[in-house]
XYZ file of C-alpha atoms in Angstrom:
181
model
C -10.096 220.535 -16.004
C -11.380 223.513 -17.455
C -9.670 224.269 -20.895
C -6.713 226.727 -21.137
C -6.086 229.191 -23.482
C -2.524 230.371 -23.771
C -1.110 233.456 -25.898
C 1.252 236.190 -25.566
C 0.948 238.701 -23.228
C -0.117 242.616 -24.619
C 0.177 246.011 -23.001
C -3.662 245.893 -21.848
C -2.572 243.078 -19.859
C 0.320 244.237 -17.497
C -1.782 245.728 -14.835
C -3.639 242.131 -14.258
C -0.410 240.337 -14.871
C 1.464 242.208 -11.998
C -1.385 241.802 -9.396
C -1.489 237.793 -10.593
C 2.273 237.522 -10.136
C 2.334 239.330 -6.955
C -0.352 237.288 -5.399
C 0.512 233.775 -6.991
C 4.099 234.205 -5.221
C 2.529 235.904 -1.893
C -0.258 233.346 -1.319
C 1.253 230.378 -3.171
C 4.521 230.326 -1.767
C 6.414 230.073 1.950
C 9.510 231.820 0.389
C 7.876 234.940 -0.953
C 5.350 237.956 -0.535
C 5.708 238.688 -4.294
C 6.957 241.948 -4.329
C 10.356 241.323 -6.098
C 8.476 238.935 -8.484
C 6.227 241.725 -9.469
C 9.261 244.112 -9.529
C 10.953 241.689 -11.830
C 8.615 241.235 -14.538
C 8.296 245.075 -15.121
C 12.091 245.585 -14.935
C 12.539 242.813 -17.487
C 10.463 244.102 -19.895
C 12.161 247.691 -19.693
C 15.801 246.139 -20.731
C 16.846 244.640 -23.864
C 16.114 241.092 -22.049
C 12.382 241.266 -23.071
C 10.967 239.150 -25.495
C 7.490 240.013 -25.819
C 6.773 236.809 -28.302
C 8.185 234.875 -25.422
C 5.795 236.234 -22.425
C 2.082 234.265 -22.449
C -0.510 234.573 -20.495
C -3.101 231.658 -19.882
C -6.672 231.969 -19.296
C -9.135 229.751 -18.372
C -13.140 230.906 -18.860
C -11.975 234.497 -20.049
C -10.232 234.912 -16.783
C -5.963 235.174 -16.320
C -5.048 232.384 -14.261
C -1.089 232.194 -14.919
C 1.603 233.999 -16.397
C 5.369 233.140 -17.479
C 8.604 234.940 -19.396
C 11.283 233.487 -21.191
C 13.873 236.461 -21.518
C 17.383 236.800 -22.797
C 19.865 235.871 -20.391
C 23.758 236.646 -20.141
C 26.253 233.782 -18.687
C 29.346 235.727 -17.813
C 28.151 238.313 -19.771
C 27.944 236.368 -22.707
C 25.441 234.415 -25.237
C 22.447 236.456 -24.299
C 20.598 235.969 -27.730
C 21.431 232.594 -27.676
C 20.169 231.926 -23.877
C 17.167 232.344 -22.164
C 16.020 232.222 -17.907
C 12.639 231.010 -17.229
C 11.241 233.542 -14.773
C 8.635 233.887 -13.506
C 6.314 231.277 -13.753
C 3.209 232.361 -11.647
C -0.216 230.626 -11.595
C -3.057 231.972 -9.677
C -2.907 230.448 -6.233
C -6.300 228.980 -6.203
C -5.419 227.112 -9.339
C -2.319 225.230 -7.923
C -1.638 221.670 -9.448
C -3.563 221.913 -12.170
C -1.739 221.562 -15.096
C -1.629 225.375 -16.111
C 2.282 225.787 -15.382
C 2.800 222.664 -17.210
C 0.879 223.382 -20.049
C 2.509 227.239 -19.917
C 6.497 226.105 -19.649
C 5.930 223.224 -22.743
C 3.925 225.359 -24.984
C 7.234 228.563 -24.238
C 10.111 226.026 -24.481
C 8.693 224.779 -27.783
C 8.473 228.539 -29.159
C 12.004 229.025 -27.843
C 12.957 225.841 -29.824
C 11.275 227.395 -32.855
C 13.368 230.941 -32.359
C 16.521 229.042 -32.400
C 17.509 229.227 -29.388
C 19.784 227.161 -27.759
C 19.160 226.661 -23.798
C 16.705 227.955 -20.983
C 18.070 228.844 -17.328
C 15.629 228.331 -14.335
C 15.808 228.336 -10.214
C 13.024 225.842 -8.773
C 12.697 222.960 -7.600
C 13.841 220.629 -9.346
C 11.244 217.690 -9.018
C 9.179 220.124 -10.911
C 11.419 221.201 -13.497
C 12.801 217.870 -14.360
C 10.059 216.539 -15.784
C 11.162 219.390 -18.821
C 14.383 217.478 -19.014
C 16.126 220.311 -16.825
C 19.429 219.269 -14.922
C 21.562 220.642 -12.935
C 23.693 223.784 -14.597
C 26.987 222.352 -12.882
C 26.681 219.405 -15.836
C 27.215 221.670 -18.103
C 29.630 224.152 -16.283
C 27.282 226.712 -15.309
C 27.271 227.961 -12.222
C 25.875 230.837 -9.628
C 28.332 233.399 -8.581
C 29.059 234.093 -5.073
C 25.643 236.738 -4.876
C 23.058 233.788 -6.391
C 21.724 232.681 -3.063
C 20.469 228.663 -3.523
C 18.591 226.405 -0.954
C 20.600 223.725 -3.176
C 22.994 223.344 -5.888
C 20.420 221.571 -7.530
C 18.232 224.393 -7.721
C 19.950 225.820 -10.757
C 18.953 223.949 -13.693
C 19.231 224.076 -17.311
C 17.990 222.365 -20.745
C 19.220 222.257 -23.890
C 17.175 223.246 -26.823
C 18.598 221.770 -29.259
C 21.742 219.269 -29.823
C 24.834 220.314 -28.014
C 23.230 223.728 -27.463
C 24.953 223.890 -24.096
C 28.275 222.834 -25.409
C 29.925 226.023 -26.026
C 27.847 228.128 -23.133
C 29.814 228.324 -19.854
C 30.431 230.406 -17.079
C 28.616 232.095 -14.167
C 25.187 233.022 -13.551
C 24.568 236.843 -12.032
C 21.473 238.557 -11.547
C 23.639 241.800 -11.410
C 21.425 243.525 -14.291
C 18.505 243.076 -11.950
C 17.775 245.770 -9.331
C 14.874 243.900 -8.065
C 16.510 240.668 -7.458
């Protein structure tokens, strides 16, 4: 595999990131045309949930091939300064299954731990996210709201970033703060 460089995003990356996210979901998934994910990145950046030091790009041979962001996320309108959501995770569709997503997420989770966050939420494929230690959110008393549509309950997962990090974070996941979801 080629060497991957992962670095924080910069404002001059935003246009390339937008295209990468859109195409990653449009061509790399059966469930999205990429529009919502592209809009979500812009929307997160415009709100108080954005954390510039937890938004990263992956480059290979000087070309951007991946992107992900961790942002503040409230559970039942609480805990947003302690809890994060991992979304979106985008890899250029021609480079899927080459370890780029794993490398990006591993780095992001380590940075989030270093910054003192207690937990992370993700919605996605349990087979992939269990690799990092994510578990079904209901195990921790974190449930989807009625508006959150999931293919299966196991698709909403959380990860503790420190010992007992999720012991006091309970409640409902809602995306009501975002227009693009």
